[in-house]
PDB file of N, CA and C in Angstrom:
ATOM      1  N   UNK Y   1    -104.558  -1.891 -30.204  1.00 58.00           N
ATOM      2  CA  UNK Y   1    -104.402  -0.514 -29.792  1.00 58.00           C
ATOM      3  C   UNK Y   1    -104.841  -0.321 -28.343  1.00 58.00           C
ATOM      4  N   UNK Y   2    -105.586  -1.244 -27.782  1.00 78.00           N
ATOM      5  CA  UNK Y   2    -106.029  -1.140 -26.403  1.00 78.00           C
ATOM      6  C   UNK Y   2    -104.873  -1.079 -25.420  1.00 78.00           C
ATOM      7  N   UNK Y   3    -103.783  -1.778 -25.738  1.00 84.00           N
ATOM      8  CA  UNK Y   3    -102.611  -1.781 -24.868  1.00 84.00           C
ATOM      9  C   UNK Y   3    -102.036  -0.375 -24.730  1.00 84.00           C
ATOM     10  N   UNK Y   4    -101.919   0.354 -25.835  1.00 87.00           N
ATOM     11  CA  UNK Y   4    -101.370   1.710 -25.805  1.00 87.00           C
ATOM     12  C   UNK Y   4    -102.319   2.672 -25.102  1.00 87.00           C
ATOM     13  N   UNK Y   5    -103.600   2.490 -25.291  1.00 83.00           N
ATOM     14  CA  UNK Y   5    -104.583   3.352 -24.630  1.00 83.00           C
ATOM     15  C   UNK Y   5    -104.510   3.151 -23.112  1.00 83.00           C
ATOM     16  N   UNK Y   6    -104.412   1.896 -22.685  1.00 85.00           N
ATOM     17  CA  UNK Y   6    -104.310   1.602 -21.258  1.00 85.00           C
ATOM     18  C   UNK Y   6    -103.015   2.148 -20.668  1.00 85.00           C
ATOM     19  N   UNK Y   7    -101.915   2.014 -21.396  1.00 84.00           N
ATOM     20  CA  UNK Y   7    -100.633   2.548 -20.929  1.00 84.00           C
ATOM     21  C   UNK Y   7    -100.703   4.069 -20.799  1.00 84.00           C
ATOM     22  N   UNK Y   8    -101.328   4.735 -21.757  1.00 81.00           N
ATOM     23  CA  UNK Y   8    -101.485   6.189 -21.696  1.00 81.00           C
ATOM     24  C   UNK Y   8    -102.331   6.612 -20.511  1.00 81.00           C
ATOM     25  N   UNK Y   9    -103.371   5.855 -20.249  1.00 79.00           N
ATOM     26  CA  UNK Y   9    -104.246   6.153 -19.118  1.00 79.00           C
ATOM     27  C   UNK Y   9    -103.480   6.022 -17.803  1.00 79.00           C
ATOM     28  N   UNK Y  10    -102.709   4.955 -17.666  1.00 81.00           N
ATOM     29  CA  UNK Y  10    -101.905   4.763 -16.453  1.00 81.00           C
ATOM     30  C   UNK Y  10    -100.871   5.874 -16.293  1.00 81.00           C
ATOM     31  N   UNK Y  11    -100.259   6.274 -17.402  1.00 81.00           N
ATOM     32  CA  UNK Y  11     -99.281   7.362 -17.360  1.00 81.00           C
ATOM     33  C   UNK Y  11     -99.929   8.645 -16.864  1.00 81.00           C
ATOM     34  N   UNK Y  12    -101.103   8.975 -17.385  1.00 75.00           N
ATOM     35  CA  UNK Y  12    -101.804  10.190 -16.967  1.00 75.00           C
ATOM     36  C   UNK Y  12    -102.165  10.132 -15.482  1.00 75.00           C
ATOM     37  N   UNK Y  13    -102.621   8.977 -14.997  1.00 74.00           N
ATOM     38  CA  UNK Y  13    -102.963   8.839 -13.591  1.00 74.00           C
ATOM     39  C   UNK Y  13    -101.735   9.054 -12.708  1.00 74.00           C
ATOM     40  N   UNK Y  14    -100.616   8.479 -13.128  1.00 74.00           N
ATOM     41  CA  UNK Y  14     -99.374   8.628 -12.364  1.00 74.00           C
ATOM     42  C   UNK Y  14     -98.909  10.076 -12.379  1.00 74.00           C
ATOM     43  N   UNK Y  15     -98.970  10.717 -13.537  1.00 69.00           N
ATOM     44  CA  UNK Y  15     -98.565  12.122 -13.656  1.00 69.00           C
ATOM     45  C   UNK Y  15     -99.422  13.005 -12.757  1.00 69.00           C
ATOM     46  N   UNK Y  16    -100.716  12.749 -12.723  1.00 63.00           N
ATOM     47  CA  UNK Y  16    -101.616  13.545 -11.876  1.00 63.00           C
ATOM     48  C   UNK Y  16    -101.296  13.364 -10.404  1.00 63.00           C
ATOM     49  N   UNK Y  17    -100.914  12.148 -10.018  1.00 62.00           N
ATOM     50  CA  UNK Y  17    -100.603  11.927  -8.610  1.00 62.00           C
ATOM     51  C   UNK Y  17     -99.354  12.707  -8.190  1.00 62.00           C
ATOM     52  N   UNK Y  18     -98.406  12.890  -9.106  1.00 64.00           N
ATOM     53  CA  UNK Y  18     -97.196  13.644  -8.805  1.00 64.00           C
ATOM     54  C   UNK Y  18     -97.416  15.146  -8.858  1.00 64.00           C
ATOM     55  N   UNK Y  19     -98.290  15.608  -9.741  1.00 56.00           N
ATOM     56  CA  UNK Y  19     -98.505  17.044  -9.887  1.00 56.00           C
ATOM     57  C   UNK Y  19     -99.532  17.581  -8.899  1.00 56.00           C
ATOM     58  N   UNK Y  20    -100.278  16.694  -8.250  1.00 52.00           N
ATOM     59  CA  UNK Y  20    -101.214  17.124  -7.220  1.00 52.00           C
ATOM     60  C   UNK Y  20    -102.538  17.638  -7.729  1.00 52.00           C
ATOM     61  N   UNK Y  21    -102.896  17.373  -8.951  1.00 54.00           N
ATOM     62  CA  UNK Y  21    -104.179  17.811  -9.471  1.00 54.00           C
ATOM     63  C   UNK Y  21    -104.510  17.096 -10.754  1.00 54.00           C
ATOM     64  N   UNK Y  22    -105.728  17.287 -11.199  1.00 56.00           N
ATOM     65  CA  UNK Y  22    -106.105  16.591 -12.430  1.00 56.00           C
ATOM     66  C   UNK Y  22    -105.675  17.353 -13.669  1.00 56.00           C
ATOM     67  N   UNK Y  23    -105.583  18.678 -13.605  1.00 64.00           N
ATOM     68  CA  UNK Y  23    -105.068  19.459 -14.717  1.00 64.00           C
ATOM     69  C   UNK Y  23    -105.933  19.448 -15.960  1.00 64.00           C
ATOM     70  N   UNK Y  24    -107.135  18.909 -15.848  1.00 73.00           N
ATOM     71  CA  UNK Y  24    -108.018  18.859 -17.009  1.00 73.00           C
ATOM     72  C   UNK Y  24    -108.587  20.240 -17.274  1.00 73.00           C
ATOM     73  N   UNK Y  25    -108.159  20.827 -18.379  1.00 89.00           N
ATOM     74  CA  UNK Y  25    -108.614  22.168 -18.723  1.00 89.00           C
ATOM     75  C   UNK Y  25    -109.568  22.169 -19.903  1.00 89.00           C
ATOM     76  N   UNK Y  26    -109.694  21.021 -20.579  1.00 90.00           N
ATOM     77  CA  UNK Y  26    -110.556  20.915 -21.754  1.00 90.00           C
ATOM     78  C   UNK Y  26    -111.433  19.678 -21.619  1.00 90.00           C
ATOM     79  N   UNK Y  27    -112.532  19.691 -22.352  1.00 92.00           N
ATOM     80  CA  UNK Y  27    -113.448  18.553 -22.336  1.00 92.00           C
ATOM     81  C   UNK Y  27    -114.009  18.360 -23.743  1.00 92.00           C
ATOM     82  N   UNK Y  28    -114.203  17.107 -24.118  1.00 93.00           N
ATOM     83  CA  UNK Y  28    -114.860  16.796 -25.392  1.00 93.00           C
ATOM     84  C   UNK Y  28    -116.355  16.755 -25.125  1.00 93.00           C
ATOM     85  N   UNK Y  29    -117.093  17.603 -25.787  1.00 93.00           N
ATOM     86  CA  UNK Y  29    -118.541  17.662 -25.571  1.00 93.00           C
ATOM     87  C   UNK Y  29    -119.256  16.466 -26.193  1.00 93.00           C
ATOM     88  N   UNK Y  30    -118.595  15.748 -27.098  1.00 95.00           N
ATOM     89  CA  UNK Y  30    -119.217  14.580 -27.722  1.00 95.00           C
ATOM     90  C   UNK Y  30    -119.171  13.355 -26.812  1.00 95.00           C
ATOM     91  N   UNK Y  31    -117.994  13.059 -26.233  1.00 94.00           N
ATOM     92  CA  UNK Y  31    -117.858  11.851 -25.404  1.00 94.00           C
ATOM     93  C   UNK Y  31    -117.653  12.170 -23.924  1.00 94.00           C
ATOM     94  N   UNK Y  32    -117.570  13.466 -23.579  1.00 91.00           N
ATOM     95  CA  UNK Y  32    -117.434  13.930 -22.200  1.00 91.00           C
ATOM     96  C   UNK Y  32    -116.108  13.534 -21.536  1.00 91.00           C
ATOM     97  N   UNK Y  33    -115.090  13.183 -22.314  1.00 91.00           N
ATOM     98  CA  UNK Y  33    -113.767  12.888 -21.753  1.00 91.00           C
ATOM     99  C   UNK Y  33    -113.062  14.198 -21.456  1.00 91.00           C
ATOM    100  N   UNK Y  34    -112.396  14.259 -20.315  1.00 89.00           N
ATOM    101  CA  UNK Y  34    -111.639  15.445 -19.940  1.00 89.00           C
ATOM    102  C   UNK Y  34    -110.231  15.316 -20.491  1.00 89.00           C
ATOM    103  N   UNK Y  35    -109.660  16.440 -20.925  1.00 90.00           N
ATOM    104  CA  UNK Y  35    -108.352  16.472 -21.569  1.00 90.00           C
ATOM    105  C   UNK Y  35    -107.472  17.517 -20.913  1.00 90.00           C
ATOM    106  N   UNK Y  36    -106.167  17.279 -20.964  1.00 88.00           N
ATOM    107  CA  UNK Y  36    -105.228  18.229 -20.386  1.00 88.00           C
ATOM    108  C   UNK Y  36    -104.693  19.205 -21.418  1.00 88.00           C
ATOM    109  N   UNK Y  37    -104.903  18.898 -22.704  1.00 90.00           N
ATOM    110  CA  UNK Y  37    -104.399  19.741 -23.783  1.00 90.00           C
ATOM    111  C   UNK Y  37    -105.520  20.075 -24.753  1.00 90.00           C
ATOM    112  N   UNK Y  38    -105.321  21.133 -25.504  1.00 90.00           N
ATOM    113  CA  UNK Y  38    -106.270  21.535 -26.547  1.00 90.00           C
ATOM    114  C   UNK Y  38    -105.992  20.708 -27.794  1.00 90.00           C
ATOM    115  N   UNK Y  39    -106.996  20.044 -28.313  1.00 93.00           N
ATOM    116  CA  UNK Y  39    -106.900  19.256 -29.539  1.00 93.00           C
ATOM    117  C   UNK Y  39    -107.915  19.772 -30.545  1.00 93.00           C
ATOM    118  N   UNK Y  40    -107.596  19.627 -31.817  1.00 94.00           N
ATOM    119  CA  UNK Y  40    -108.569  19.946 -32.866  1.00 94.00           C
ATOM    120  C   UNK Y  40    -109.677  18.897 -32.871  1.00 94.00           C
ATOM    121  N   UNK Y  41    -109.283  17.631 -32.697  1.00 95.00           N
ATOM    122  CA  UNK Y  41    -110.218  16.508 -32.646  1.00 95.00           C
ATOM    123  C   UNK Y  41    -109.914  15.682 -31.400  1.00 95.00           C
ATOM    124  N   UNK Y  42    -110.935  15.208 -30.739  1.00 94.00           N
ATOM    125  CA  UNK Y  42    -110.779  14.425 -29.520  1.00 94.00           C
ATOM    126  C   UNK Y  42    -109.974  13.157 -29.804  1.00 94.00           C
ATOM    127  N   UNK Y  43    -108.926  12.883 -29.014  1.00 94.00           N
ATOM    128  CA  UNK Y  43    -108.143  11.665 -29.216  1.00 94.00           C
ATOM    129  C   UNK Y  43    -108.909  10.406 -28.820  1.00 94.00           C
ATOM    130  N   UNK Y  44    -110.032  10.545 -28.140  1.00 93.00           N
ATOM    131  CA  UNK Y  44    -110.816   9.389 -27.708  1.00 93.00           C
ATOM    132  C   UNK Y  44    -111.871   8.993 -28.731  1.00 93.00           C
ATOM    133  N   UNK Y  45    -112.618   9.987 -29.243  1.00 95.00           N
ATOM    134  CA  UNK Y  45    -113.727   9.658 -30.142  1.00 95.00           C
ATOM    135  C   UNK Y  45    -113.551  10.218 -31.559  1.00 95.00           C
ATOM    136  N   UNK Y  46    -112.615  11.153 -31.739  1.00 94.00           N
ATOM    137  CA  UNK Y  46    -112.353  11.698 -33.065  1.00 94.00           C
ATOM    138  C   UNK Y  46    -113.215  12.883 -33.467  1.00 94.00           C
ATOM    139  N   UNK Y  47    -114.150  13.280 -32.615  1.00 95.00           N
ATOM    140  CA  UNK Y  47    -115.031  14.407 -32.937  1.00 95.00           C
ATOM    141  C   UNK Y  47    -114.318  15.739 -32.739  1.00 95.00           C
ATOM    142  N   UNK Y  48    -114.724  16.744 -33.487  1.00 95.00           N
ATOM    143  CA  UNK Y  48    -114.175  18.090 -33.352  1.00 95.00           C
ATOM    144  C   UNK Y  48    -115.018  18.873 -32.354  1.00 95.00           C
ATOM    145  N   UNK Y  49    -115.059  18.382 -31.112  1.00 94.00           N
ATOM    146  CA  UNK Y  49    -115.919  18.983 -30.090  1.00 94.00           C
ATOM    147  C   UNK Y  49    -115.162  19.303 -28.812  1.00 94.00           C
ATOM    148  N   UNK Y  50    -113.856  19.572 -28.907  1.00 94.00           N
ATOM    149  CA  UNK Y  50    -113.048  19.875 -27.721  1.00 94.00           C
ATOM    150  C   UNK Y  50    -113.189  21.358 -27.391  1.00 94.00           C
ATOM    151  N   UNK Y  51    -113.572  21.622 -26.142  1.00 93.00           N
ATOM    152  CA  UNK Y  51    -113.779  22.989 -25.679  1.00 93.00           C
ATOM    153  C   UNK Y  51    -113.162  23.170 -24.303  1.00 93.00           C
ATOM    154  N   UNK Y  52    -112.901  24.399 -23.899  1.00 91.00           N
ATOM    155  CA  UNK Y  52    -112.398  24.632 -22.539  1.00 91.00           C
ATOM    156  C   UNK Y  52    -113.419  24.130 -21.507  1.00 91.00           C
ATOM    157  N   UNK Y  53    -112.925  23.506 -20.459  1.00 85.00           N
ATOM    158  CA  UNK Y  53    -113.811  23.020 -19.387  1.00 85.00           C
ATOM    159  C   UNK Y  53    -114.334  24.197 -18.580  1.00 85.00           C
ATOM    160  N   UNK Y  54    -115.541  24.077 -18.144  1.00 75.00           N
ATOM    161  CA  UNK Y  54    -116.168  25.159 -17.363  1.00 75.00           C
ATOM    162  C   UNK Y  54    -115.852  25.038 -15.905  1.00 75.00           C
TER     163      UNK Y  54
END
């Protein structure tokens, strides 16, 4: 599964370079990963701790 995670990370980096910003509007308070979309559970750690970024 590491291959897909790395590919997703590269895709997000490329997308951010084209859009001109990071676009991170949410953050997981459990693992501190920033997210561009609202999730019920963090796609990185699985915790239900996704909140709007301050």
